[in-house]
PDB file of C-alpha atoms and ligand atoms in Angstrom:
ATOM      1  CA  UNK A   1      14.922   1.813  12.444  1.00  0.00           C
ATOM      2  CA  UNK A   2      12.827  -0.667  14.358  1.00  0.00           C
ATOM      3  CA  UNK A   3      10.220   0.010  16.706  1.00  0.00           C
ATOM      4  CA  UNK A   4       7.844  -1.874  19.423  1.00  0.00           C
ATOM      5  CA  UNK A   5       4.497  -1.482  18.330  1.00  0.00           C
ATOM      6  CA  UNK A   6       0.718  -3.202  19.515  1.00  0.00           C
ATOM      7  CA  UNK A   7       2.950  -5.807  20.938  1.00  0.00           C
ATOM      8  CA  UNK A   8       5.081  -6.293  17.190  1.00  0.00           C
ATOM      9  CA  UNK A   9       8.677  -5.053  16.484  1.00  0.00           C
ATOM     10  CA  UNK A  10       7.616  -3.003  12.929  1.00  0.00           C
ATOM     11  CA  UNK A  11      10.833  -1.546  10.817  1.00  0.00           C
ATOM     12  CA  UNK A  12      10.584   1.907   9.173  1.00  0.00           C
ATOM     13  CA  UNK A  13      12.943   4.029   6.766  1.00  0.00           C
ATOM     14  CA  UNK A  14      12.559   7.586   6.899  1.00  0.00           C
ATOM     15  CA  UNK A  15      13.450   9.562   3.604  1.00  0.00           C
ATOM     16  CA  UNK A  16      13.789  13.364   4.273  1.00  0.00           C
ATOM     17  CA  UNK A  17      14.321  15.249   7.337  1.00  0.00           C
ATOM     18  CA  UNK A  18      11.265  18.064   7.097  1.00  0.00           C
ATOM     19  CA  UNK A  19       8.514  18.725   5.280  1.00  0.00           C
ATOM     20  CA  UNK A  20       5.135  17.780   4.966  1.00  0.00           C
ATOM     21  CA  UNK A  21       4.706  14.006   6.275  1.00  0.00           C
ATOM     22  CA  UNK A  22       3.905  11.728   3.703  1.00  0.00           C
ATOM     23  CA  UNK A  23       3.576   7.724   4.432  1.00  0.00           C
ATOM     24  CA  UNK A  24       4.012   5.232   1.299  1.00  0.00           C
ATOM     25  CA  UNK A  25       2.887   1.622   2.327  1.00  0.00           C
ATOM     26  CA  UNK A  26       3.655  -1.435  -0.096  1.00  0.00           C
ATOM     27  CA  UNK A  27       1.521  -4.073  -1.593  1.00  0.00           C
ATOM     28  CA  UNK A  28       1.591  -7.687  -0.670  1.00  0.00           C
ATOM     29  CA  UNK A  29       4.501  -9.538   0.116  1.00  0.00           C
ATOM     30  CA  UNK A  30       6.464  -6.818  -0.910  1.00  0.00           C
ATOM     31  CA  UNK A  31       8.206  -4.043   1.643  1.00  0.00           C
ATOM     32  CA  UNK A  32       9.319  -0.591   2.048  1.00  0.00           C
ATOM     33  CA  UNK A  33      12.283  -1.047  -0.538  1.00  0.00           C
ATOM     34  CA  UNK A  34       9.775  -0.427  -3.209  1.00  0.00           C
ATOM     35  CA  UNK A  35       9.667   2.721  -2.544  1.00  0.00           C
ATOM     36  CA  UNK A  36      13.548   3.807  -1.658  1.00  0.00           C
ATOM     37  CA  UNK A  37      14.380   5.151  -5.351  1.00  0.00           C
ATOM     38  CA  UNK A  38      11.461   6.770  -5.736  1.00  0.00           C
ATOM     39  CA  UNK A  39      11.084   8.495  -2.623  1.00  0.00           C
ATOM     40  CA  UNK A  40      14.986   9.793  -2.411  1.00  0.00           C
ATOM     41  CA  UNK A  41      15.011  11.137  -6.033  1.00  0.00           C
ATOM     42  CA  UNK A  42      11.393  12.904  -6.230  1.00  0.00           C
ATOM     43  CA  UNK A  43      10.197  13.962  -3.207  1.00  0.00           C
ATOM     44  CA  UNK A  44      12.416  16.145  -1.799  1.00  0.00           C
ATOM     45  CA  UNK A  45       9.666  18.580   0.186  1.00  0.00           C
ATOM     46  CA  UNK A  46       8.040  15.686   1.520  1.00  0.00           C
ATOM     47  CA  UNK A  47       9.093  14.090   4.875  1.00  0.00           C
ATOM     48  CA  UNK A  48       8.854  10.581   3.213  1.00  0.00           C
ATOM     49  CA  UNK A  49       7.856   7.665   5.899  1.00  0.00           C
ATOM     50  CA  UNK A  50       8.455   4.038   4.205  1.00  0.00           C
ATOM     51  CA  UNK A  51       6.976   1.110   7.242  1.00  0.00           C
ATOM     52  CA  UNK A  52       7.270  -2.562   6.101  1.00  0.00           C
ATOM     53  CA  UNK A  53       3.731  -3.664   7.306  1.00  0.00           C
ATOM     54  CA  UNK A  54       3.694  -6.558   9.864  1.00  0.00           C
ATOM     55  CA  UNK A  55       4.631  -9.884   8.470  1.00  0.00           C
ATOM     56  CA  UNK A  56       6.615  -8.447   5.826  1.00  0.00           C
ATOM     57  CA  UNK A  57      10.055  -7.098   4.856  1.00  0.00           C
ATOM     58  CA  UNK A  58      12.272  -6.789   8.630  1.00  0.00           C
ATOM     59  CA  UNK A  59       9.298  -6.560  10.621  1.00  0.00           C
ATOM     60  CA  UNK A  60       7.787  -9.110  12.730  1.00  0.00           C
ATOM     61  CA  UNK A  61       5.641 -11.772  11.366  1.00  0.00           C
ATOM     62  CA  UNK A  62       3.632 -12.915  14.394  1.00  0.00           C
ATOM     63  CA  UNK A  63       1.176 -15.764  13.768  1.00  0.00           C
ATOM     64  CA  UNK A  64      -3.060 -14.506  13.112  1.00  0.00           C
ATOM     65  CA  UNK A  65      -5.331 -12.660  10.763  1.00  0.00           C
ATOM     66  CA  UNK A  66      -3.586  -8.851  10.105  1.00  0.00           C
ATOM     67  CA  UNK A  67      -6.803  -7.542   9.642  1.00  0.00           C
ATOM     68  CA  UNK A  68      -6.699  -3.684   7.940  1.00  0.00           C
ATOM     69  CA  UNK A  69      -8.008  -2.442  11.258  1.00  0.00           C
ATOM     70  CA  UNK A  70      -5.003  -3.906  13.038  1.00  0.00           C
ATOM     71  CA  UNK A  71      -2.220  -2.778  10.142  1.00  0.00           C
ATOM     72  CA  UNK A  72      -3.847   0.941  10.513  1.00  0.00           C
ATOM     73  CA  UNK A  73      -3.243   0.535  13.988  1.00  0.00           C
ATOM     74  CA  UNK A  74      -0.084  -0.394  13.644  1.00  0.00           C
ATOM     75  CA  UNK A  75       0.639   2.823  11.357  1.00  0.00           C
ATOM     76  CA  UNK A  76      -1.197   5.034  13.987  1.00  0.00           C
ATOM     77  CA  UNK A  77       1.200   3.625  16.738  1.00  0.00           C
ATOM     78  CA  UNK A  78       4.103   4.152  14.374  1.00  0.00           C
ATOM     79  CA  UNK A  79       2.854   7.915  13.766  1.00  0.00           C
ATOM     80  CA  UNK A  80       2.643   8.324  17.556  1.00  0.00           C
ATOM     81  CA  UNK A  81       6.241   7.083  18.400  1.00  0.00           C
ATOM     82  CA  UNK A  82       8.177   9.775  15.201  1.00  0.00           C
ATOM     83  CA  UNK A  83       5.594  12.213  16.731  1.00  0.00           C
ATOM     84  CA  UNK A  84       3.989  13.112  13.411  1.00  0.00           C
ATOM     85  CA  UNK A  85       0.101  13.893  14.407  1.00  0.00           C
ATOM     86  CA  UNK A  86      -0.920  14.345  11.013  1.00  0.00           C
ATOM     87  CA  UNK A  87       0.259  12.847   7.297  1.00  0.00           C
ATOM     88  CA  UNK A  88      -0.601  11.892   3.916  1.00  0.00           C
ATOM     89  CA  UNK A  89      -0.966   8.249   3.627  1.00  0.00           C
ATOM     90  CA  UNK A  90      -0.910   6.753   0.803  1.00  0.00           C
ATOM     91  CA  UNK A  91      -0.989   2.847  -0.443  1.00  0.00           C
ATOM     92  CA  UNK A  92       0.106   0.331  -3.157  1.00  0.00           C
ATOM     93  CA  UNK A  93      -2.339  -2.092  -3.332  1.00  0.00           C
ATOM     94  CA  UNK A  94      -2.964  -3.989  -0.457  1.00  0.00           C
ATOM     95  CA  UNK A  95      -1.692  -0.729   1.050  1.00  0.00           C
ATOM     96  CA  UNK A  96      -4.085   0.537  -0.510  1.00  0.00           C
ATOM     97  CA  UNK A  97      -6.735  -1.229   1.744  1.00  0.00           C
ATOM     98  CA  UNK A  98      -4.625  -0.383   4.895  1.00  0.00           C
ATOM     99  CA  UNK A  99      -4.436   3.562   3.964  1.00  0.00           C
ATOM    100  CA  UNK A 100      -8.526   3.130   4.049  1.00  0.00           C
ATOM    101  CA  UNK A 101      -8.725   1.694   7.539  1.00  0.00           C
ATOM    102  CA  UNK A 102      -6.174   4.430   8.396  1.00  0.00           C
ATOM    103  CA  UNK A 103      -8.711   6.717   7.047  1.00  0.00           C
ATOM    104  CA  UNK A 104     -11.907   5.018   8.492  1.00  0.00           C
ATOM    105  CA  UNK A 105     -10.530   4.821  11.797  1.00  0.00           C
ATOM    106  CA  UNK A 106      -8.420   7.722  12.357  1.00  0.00           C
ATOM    107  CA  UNK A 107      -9.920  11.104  10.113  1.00  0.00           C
ATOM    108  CA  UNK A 108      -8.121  13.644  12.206  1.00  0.00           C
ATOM    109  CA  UNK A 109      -5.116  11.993  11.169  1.00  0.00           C
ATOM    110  CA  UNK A 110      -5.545  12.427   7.820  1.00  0.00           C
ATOM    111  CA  UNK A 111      -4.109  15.037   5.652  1.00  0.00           C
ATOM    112  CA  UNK A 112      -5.055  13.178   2.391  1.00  0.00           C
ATOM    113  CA  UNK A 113      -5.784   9.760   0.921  1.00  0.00           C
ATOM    114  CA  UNK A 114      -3.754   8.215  -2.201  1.00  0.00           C
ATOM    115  CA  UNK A 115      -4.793   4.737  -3.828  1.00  0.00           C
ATOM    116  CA  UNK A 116      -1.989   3.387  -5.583  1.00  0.00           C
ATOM    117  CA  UNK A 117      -2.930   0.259  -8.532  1.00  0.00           C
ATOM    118  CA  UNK A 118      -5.745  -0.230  -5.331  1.00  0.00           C
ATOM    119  CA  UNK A 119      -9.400  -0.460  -5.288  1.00  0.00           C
ATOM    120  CA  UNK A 120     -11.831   0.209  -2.454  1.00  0.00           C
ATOM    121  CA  UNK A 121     -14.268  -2.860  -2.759  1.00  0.00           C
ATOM    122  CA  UNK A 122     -14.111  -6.073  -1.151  1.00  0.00           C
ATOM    123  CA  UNK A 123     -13.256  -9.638  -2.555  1.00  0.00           C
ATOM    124  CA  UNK A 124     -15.363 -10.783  -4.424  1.00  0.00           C
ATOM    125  CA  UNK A 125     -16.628 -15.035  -3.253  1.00  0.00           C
ATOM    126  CA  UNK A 126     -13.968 -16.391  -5.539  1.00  0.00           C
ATOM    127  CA  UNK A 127     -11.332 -14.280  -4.752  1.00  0.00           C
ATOM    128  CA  UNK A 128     -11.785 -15.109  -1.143  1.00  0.00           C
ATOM    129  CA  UNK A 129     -11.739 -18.667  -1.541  1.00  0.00           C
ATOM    130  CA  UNK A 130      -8.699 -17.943  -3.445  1.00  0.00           C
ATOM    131  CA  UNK A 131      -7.221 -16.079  -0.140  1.00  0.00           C
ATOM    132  CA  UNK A 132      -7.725 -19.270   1.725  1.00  0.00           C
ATOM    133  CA  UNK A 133      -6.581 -21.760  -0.855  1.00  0.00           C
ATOM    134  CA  UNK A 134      -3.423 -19.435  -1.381  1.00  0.00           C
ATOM    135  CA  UNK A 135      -2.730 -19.639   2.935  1.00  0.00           C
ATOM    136  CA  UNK A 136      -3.109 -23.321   2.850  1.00  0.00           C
ATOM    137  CA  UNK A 137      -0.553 -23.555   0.046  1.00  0.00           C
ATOM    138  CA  UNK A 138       2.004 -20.670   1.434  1.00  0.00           C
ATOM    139  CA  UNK A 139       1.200 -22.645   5.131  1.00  0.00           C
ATOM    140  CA  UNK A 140       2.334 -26.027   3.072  1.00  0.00           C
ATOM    141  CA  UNK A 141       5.144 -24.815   0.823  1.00  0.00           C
ATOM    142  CA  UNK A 142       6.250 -21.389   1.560  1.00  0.00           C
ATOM    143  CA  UNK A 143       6.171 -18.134  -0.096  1.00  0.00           C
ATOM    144  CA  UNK A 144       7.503 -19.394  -3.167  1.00  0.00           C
ATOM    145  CA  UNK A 145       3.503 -20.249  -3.949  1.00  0.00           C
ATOM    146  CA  UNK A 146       3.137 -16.455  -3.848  1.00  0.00           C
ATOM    147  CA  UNK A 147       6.312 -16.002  -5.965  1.00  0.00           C
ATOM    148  CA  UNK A 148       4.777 -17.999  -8.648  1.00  0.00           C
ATOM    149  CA  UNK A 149       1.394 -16.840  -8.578  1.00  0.00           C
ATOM    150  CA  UNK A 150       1.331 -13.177  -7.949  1.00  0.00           C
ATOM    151  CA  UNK A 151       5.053 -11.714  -9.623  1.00  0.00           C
ATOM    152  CA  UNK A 152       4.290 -12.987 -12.845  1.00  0.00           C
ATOM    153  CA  UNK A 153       1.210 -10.362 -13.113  1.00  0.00           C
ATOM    154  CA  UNK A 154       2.565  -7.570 -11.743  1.00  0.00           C
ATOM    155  CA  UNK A 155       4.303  -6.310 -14.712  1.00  0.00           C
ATOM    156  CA  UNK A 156       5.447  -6.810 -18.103  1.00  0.00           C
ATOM    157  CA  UNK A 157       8.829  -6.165 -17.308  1.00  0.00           C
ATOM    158  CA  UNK A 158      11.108  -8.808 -16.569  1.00  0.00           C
ATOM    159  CA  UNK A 159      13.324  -6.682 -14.222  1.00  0.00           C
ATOM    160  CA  UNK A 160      10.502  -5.426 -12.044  1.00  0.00           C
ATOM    161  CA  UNK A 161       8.856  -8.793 -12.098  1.00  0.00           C
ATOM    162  CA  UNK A 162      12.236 -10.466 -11.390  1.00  0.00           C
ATOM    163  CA  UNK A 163      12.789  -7.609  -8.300  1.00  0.00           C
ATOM    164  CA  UNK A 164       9.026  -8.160  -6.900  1.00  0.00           C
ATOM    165  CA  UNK A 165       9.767 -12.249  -6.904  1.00  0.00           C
ATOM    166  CA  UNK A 166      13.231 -11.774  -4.711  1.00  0.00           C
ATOM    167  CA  UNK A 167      11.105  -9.696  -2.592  1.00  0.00           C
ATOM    168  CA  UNK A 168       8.375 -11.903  -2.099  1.00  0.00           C
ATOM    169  CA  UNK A 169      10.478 -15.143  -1.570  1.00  0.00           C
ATOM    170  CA  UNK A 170      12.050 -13.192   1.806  1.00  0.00           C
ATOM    171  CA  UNK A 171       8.468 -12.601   2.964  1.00  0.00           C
ATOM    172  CA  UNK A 172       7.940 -14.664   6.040  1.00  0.00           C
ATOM    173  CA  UNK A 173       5.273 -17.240   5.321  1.00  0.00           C
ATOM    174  CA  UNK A 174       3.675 -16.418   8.310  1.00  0.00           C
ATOM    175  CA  UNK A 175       3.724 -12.751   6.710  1.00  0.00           C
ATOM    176  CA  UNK A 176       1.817 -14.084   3.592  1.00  0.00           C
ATOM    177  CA  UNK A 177      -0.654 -15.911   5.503  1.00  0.00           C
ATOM    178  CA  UNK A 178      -1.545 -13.066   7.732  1.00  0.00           C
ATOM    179  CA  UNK A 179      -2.291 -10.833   5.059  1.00  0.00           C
ATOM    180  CA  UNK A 180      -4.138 -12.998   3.109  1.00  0.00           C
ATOM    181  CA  UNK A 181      -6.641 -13.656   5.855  1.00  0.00           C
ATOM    182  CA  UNK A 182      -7.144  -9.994   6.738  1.00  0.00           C
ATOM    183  CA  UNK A 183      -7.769  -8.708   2.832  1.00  0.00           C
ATOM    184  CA  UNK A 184      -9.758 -11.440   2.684  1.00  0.00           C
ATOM    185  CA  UNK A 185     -12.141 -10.290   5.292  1.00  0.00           C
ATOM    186  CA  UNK A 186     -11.801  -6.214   4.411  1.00  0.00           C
ATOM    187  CA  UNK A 187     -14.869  -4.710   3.901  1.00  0.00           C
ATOM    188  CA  UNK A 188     -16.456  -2.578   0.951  1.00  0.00           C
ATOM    189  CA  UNK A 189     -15.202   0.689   1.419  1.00  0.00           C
ATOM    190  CA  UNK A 190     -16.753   2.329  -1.941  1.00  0.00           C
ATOM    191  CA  UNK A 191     -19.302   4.131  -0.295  1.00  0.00           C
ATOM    192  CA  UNK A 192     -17.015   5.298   2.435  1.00  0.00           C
ATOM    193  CA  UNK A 193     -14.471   7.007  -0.520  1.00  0.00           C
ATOM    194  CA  UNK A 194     -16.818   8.279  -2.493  1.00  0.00           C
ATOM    195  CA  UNK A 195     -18.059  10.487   1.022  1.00  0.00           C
ATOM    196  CA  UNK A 196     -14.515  11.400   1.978  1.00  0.00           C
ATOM    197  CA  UNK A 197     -14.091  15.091   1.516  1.00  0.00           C
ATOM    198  CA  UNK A 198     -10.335  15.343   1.603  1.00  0.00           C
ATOM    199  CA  UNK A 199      -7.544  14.949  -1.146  1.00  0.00           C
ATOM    200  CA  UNK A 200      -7.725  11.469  -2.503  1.00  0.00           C
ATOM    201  CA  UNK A 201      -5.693  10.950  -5.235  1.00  0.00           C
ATOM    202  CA  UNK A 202      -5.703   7.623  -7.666  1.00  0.00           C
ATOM    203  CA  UNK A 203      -2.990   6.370  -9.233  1.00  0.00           C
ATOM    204  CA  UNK A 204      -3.322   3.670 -11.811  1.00  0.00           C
ATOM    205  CA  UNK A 205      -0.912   1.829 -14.392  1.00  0.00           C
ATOM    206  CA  UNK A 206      -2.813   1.843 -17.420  1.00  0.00           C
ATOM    207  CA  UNK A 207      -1.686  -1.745 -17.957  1.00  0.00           C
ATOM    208  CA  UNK A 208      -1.804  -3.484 -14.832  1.00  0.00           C
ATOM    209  CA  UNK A 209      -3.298  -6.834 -14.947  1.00  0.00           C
ATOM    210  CA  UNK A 210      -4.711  -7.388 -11.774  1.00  0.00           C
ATOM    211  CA  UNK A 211      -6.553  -3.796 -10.776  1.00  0.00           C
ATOM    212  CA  UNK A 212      -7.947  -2.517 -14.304  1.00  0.00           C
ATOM    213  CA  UNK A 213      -7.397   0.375 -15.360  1.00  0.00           C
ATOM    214  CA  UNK A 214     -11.031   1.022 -15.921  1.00  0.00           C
ATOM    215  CA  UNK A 215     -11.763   0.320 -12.849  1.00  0.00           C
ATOM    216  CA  UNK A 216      -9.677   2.474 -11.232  1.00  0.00           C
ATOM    217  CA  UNK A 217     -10.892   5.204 -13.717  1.00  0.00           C
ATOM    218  CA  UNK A 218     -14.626   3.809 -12.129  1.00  0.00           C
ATOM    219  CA  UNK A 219     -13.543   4.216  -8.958  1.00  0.00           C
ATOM    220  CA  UNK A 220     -12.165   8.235  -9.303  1.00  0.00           C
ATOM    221  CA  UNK A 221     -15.371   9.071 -10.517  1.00  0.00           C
ATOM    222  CA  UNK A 222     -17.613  11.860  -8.265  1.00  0.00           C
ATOM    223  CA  UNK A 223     -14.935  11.990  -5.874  1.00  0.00           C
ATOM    224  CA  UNK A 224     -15.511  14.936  -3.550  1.00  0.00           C
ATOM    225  CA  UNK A 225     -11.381  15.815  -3.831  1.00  0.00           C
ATOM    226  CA  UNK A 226     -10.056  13.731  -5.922  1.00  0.00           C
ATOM    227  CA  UNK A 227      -7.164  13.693  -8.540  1.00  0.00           C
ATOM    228  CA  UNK A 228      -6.901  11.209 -11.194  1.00  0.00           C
ATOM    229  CA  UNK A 229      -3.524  10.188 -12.762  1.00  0.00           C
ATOM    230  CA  UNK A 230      -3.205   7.602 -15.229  1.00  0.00           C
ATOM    231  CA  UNK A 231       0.639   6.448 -15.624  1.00  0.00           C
ATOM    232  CA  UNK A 232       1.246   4.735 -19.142  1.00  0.00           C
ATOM    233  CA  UNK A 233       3.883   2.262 -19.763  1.00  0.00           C
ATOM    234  CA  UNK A 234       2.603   1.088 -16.292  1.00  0.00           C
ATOM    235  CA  UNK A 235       1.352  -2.189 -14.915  1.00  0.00           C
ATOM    236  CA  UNK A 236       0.890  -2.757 -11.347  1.00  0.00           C
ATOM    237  CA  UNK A 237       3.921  -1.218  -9.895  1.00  0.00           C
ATOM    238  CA  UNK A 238       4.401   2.033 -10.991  1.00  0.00           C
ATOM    239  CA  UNK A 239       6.687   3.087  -8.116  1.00  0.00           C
ATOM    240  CA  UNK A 240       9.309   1.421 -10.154  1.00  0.00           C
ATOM    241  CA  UNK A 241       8.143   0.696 -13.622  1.00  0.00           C
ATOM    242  CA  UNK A 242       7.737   5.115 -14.065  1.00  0.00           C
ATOM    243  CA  UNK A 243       9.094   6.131 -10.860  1.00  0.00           C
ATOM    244  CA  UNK A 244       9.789   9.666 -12.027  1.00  0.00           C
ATOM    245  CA  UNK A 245       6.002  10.104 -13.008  1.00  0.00           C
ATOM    246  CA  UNK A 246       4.441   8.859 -10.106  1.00  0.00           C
ATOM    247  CA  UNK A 247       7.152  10.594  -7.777  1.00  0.00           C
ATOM    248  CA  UNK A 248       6.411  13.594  -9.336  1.00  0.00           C
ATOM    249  CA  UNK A 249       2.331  12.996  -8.979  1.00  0.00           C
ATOM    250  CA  UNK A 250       2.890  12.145  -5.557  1.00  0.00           C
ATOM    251  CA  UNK A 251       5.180  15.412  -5.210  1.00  0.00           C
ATOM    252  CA  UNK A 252       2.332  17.626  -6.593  1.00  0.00           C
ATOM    253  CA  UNK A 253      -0.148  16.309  -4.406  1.00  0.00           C
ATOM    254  CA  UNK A 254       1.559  16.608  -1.252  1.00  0.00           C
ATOM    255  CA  UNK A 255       2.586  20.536  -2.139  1.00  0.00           C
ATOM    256  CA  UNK A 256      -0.741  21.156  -2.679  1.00  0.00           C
ATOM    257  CA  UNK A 257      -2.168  19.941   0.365  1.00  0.00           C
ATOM    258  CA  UNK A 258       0.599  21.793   2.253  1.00  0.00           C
ATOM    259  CA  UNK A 259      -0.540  25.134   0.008  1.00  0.00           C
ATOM    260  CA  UNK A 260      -3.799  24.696   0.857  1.00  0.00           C
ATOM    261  CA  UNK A 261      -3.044  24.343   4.544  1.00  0.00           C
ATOM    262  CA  UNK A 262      -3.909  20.728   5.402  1.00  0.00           C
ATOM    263  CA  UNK A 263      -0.908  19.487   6.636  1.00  0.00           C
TER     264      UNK A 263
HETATM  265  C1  MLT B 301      -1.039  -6.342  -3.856  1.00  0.00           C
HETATM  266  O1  MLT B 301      -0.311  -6.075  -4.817  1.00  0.00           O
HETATM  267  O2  MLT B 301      -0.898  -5.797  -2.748  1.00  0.00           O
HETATM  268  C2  MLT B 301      -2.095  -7.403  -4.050  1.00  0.00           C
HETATM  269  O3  MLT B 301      -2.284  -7.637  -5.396  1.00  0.00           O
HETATM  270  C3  MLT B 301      -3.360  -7.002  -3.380  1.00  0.00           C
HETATM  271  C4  MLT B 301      -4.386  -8.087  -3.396  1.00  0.00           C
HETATM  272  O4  MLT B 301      -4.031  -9.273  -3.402  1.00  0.00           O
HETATM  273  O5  MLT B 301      -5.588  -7.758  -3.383  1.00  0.00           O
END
């Protein structure tokens, strides 16, 4: 389904007619395909909500900065249009970053938080410089710079690696660009998680290459709510490298917010 949001045309998939509402958002240059195999075989009590973030996937990719503040307000306009007041939201990397605006910005919204092979810092100097040397190039020769440069790391299996770089090559460069500005200028928001006294659950591959798996394991630590779950045989897309396990953490953690009468 598409629908007109903040002045953008964003597409969703919904997965599952009732049941608590739980939104998955995908990492960079990716979209809400990642999720489809997961989502239909192992979360059947969950009302499963799958947006492609602006820029990406069949949404719009309008030219500017998607700052995190803007792509939670896109999910927040989303959430008012399906009428869902309240959800779990949780993110895959750079949706990661966006689930934490959602949660900055919008609390009462907020059933529970889950990080996904994410981290809650900012970029680090180099890394941003990175950002704008990587728009420059995208801006020059198209997303097939991002191809190159990101699928290789995302896991050490060929097929996932191979699925991830057919996904990125149909991101709109203007998509790529977008996105790289905003994470570029996200803030820290270590302090703010540690605080957060709802259900924030971390998920971590314990062999991705590009958020350590120590770091997520750094990041868990004196969480108010948190759950920790470490996914072997898992780099940095665990939604289809051990779907079942992740499904099933994901599962778990949205039945017991529901017990517990959060959502
Ligand atoms: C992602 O997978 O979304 C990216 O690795 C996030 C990032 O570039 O920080």
């Amino acid at each position: 389904m598409k629908y007109r949001i903040n002045g953008t045309t964003l597409a969703c998939d919904l997965v599952g007619e009732s049941g608590t509402p739980l939104v998955l958002i995908h990492g960079f240059g990716l979209n809400r395909s990642i999720w489809s195999e997961m989502a239909s075989a192992y979360l059947p009590a969950a009302r499963v909500i799958l947006p492609d973030v602006r820029g990406h996937g069949e949404s719009d990719a309008p030219a500017g900065v998607y700052s995190m503040d803007l792509l939670a307000a896109d999910l927040a306009g989303l959430l008012d249009q399906l009428g869902v007041e309240k959800a779990a939201v949780c993110g895959h990397s750079m949706g990661g970053y966006i689930s934490l605006a959602f949660a900055a910005r919008y609390p009462n919204r907020l059933a529970g938080l889950g990080l996904i092979a994410s981290r809650a810092d900012a970029d680090s100097p180099a890394a941003r410089s990175g950002r704008y040397r990587l728009a420059e190039d995208v801006l020059k020769r198209g997303a097939v710079v991002l191809a190159d440069s990101l699928a290789p790391r995302l896991s050490r299996d060929p097929a996932v690696v191979k699925l991830a770089r057919e996904q990125i090559l149909q991101t709109k460069p203007r998509g790529i660009i977008g996105a790289a500005l905003g994470m570029a200028e996200r803030p820290d928001r270590t302090t703010f998680l540690k605080e957060l006294d709802l259900p924030v659950m971390i998920a971590a591959g314990e062999e991705d290459q590009i958020v350590p798996f120590s770091d997520a394991q750094t990041m868990a630590e004196g969480l108010r709510q948190g759950i920790f779950r470490g996914i072997p045989a898992a780099g940095h897309m665990p939604m289809v490298e051990q779907a079942e396990v992740l499904g099933r953490a994901l599962s778990d953690f949205v039945q017991q917010m529901a017990k517990a009468g959060g959502i």
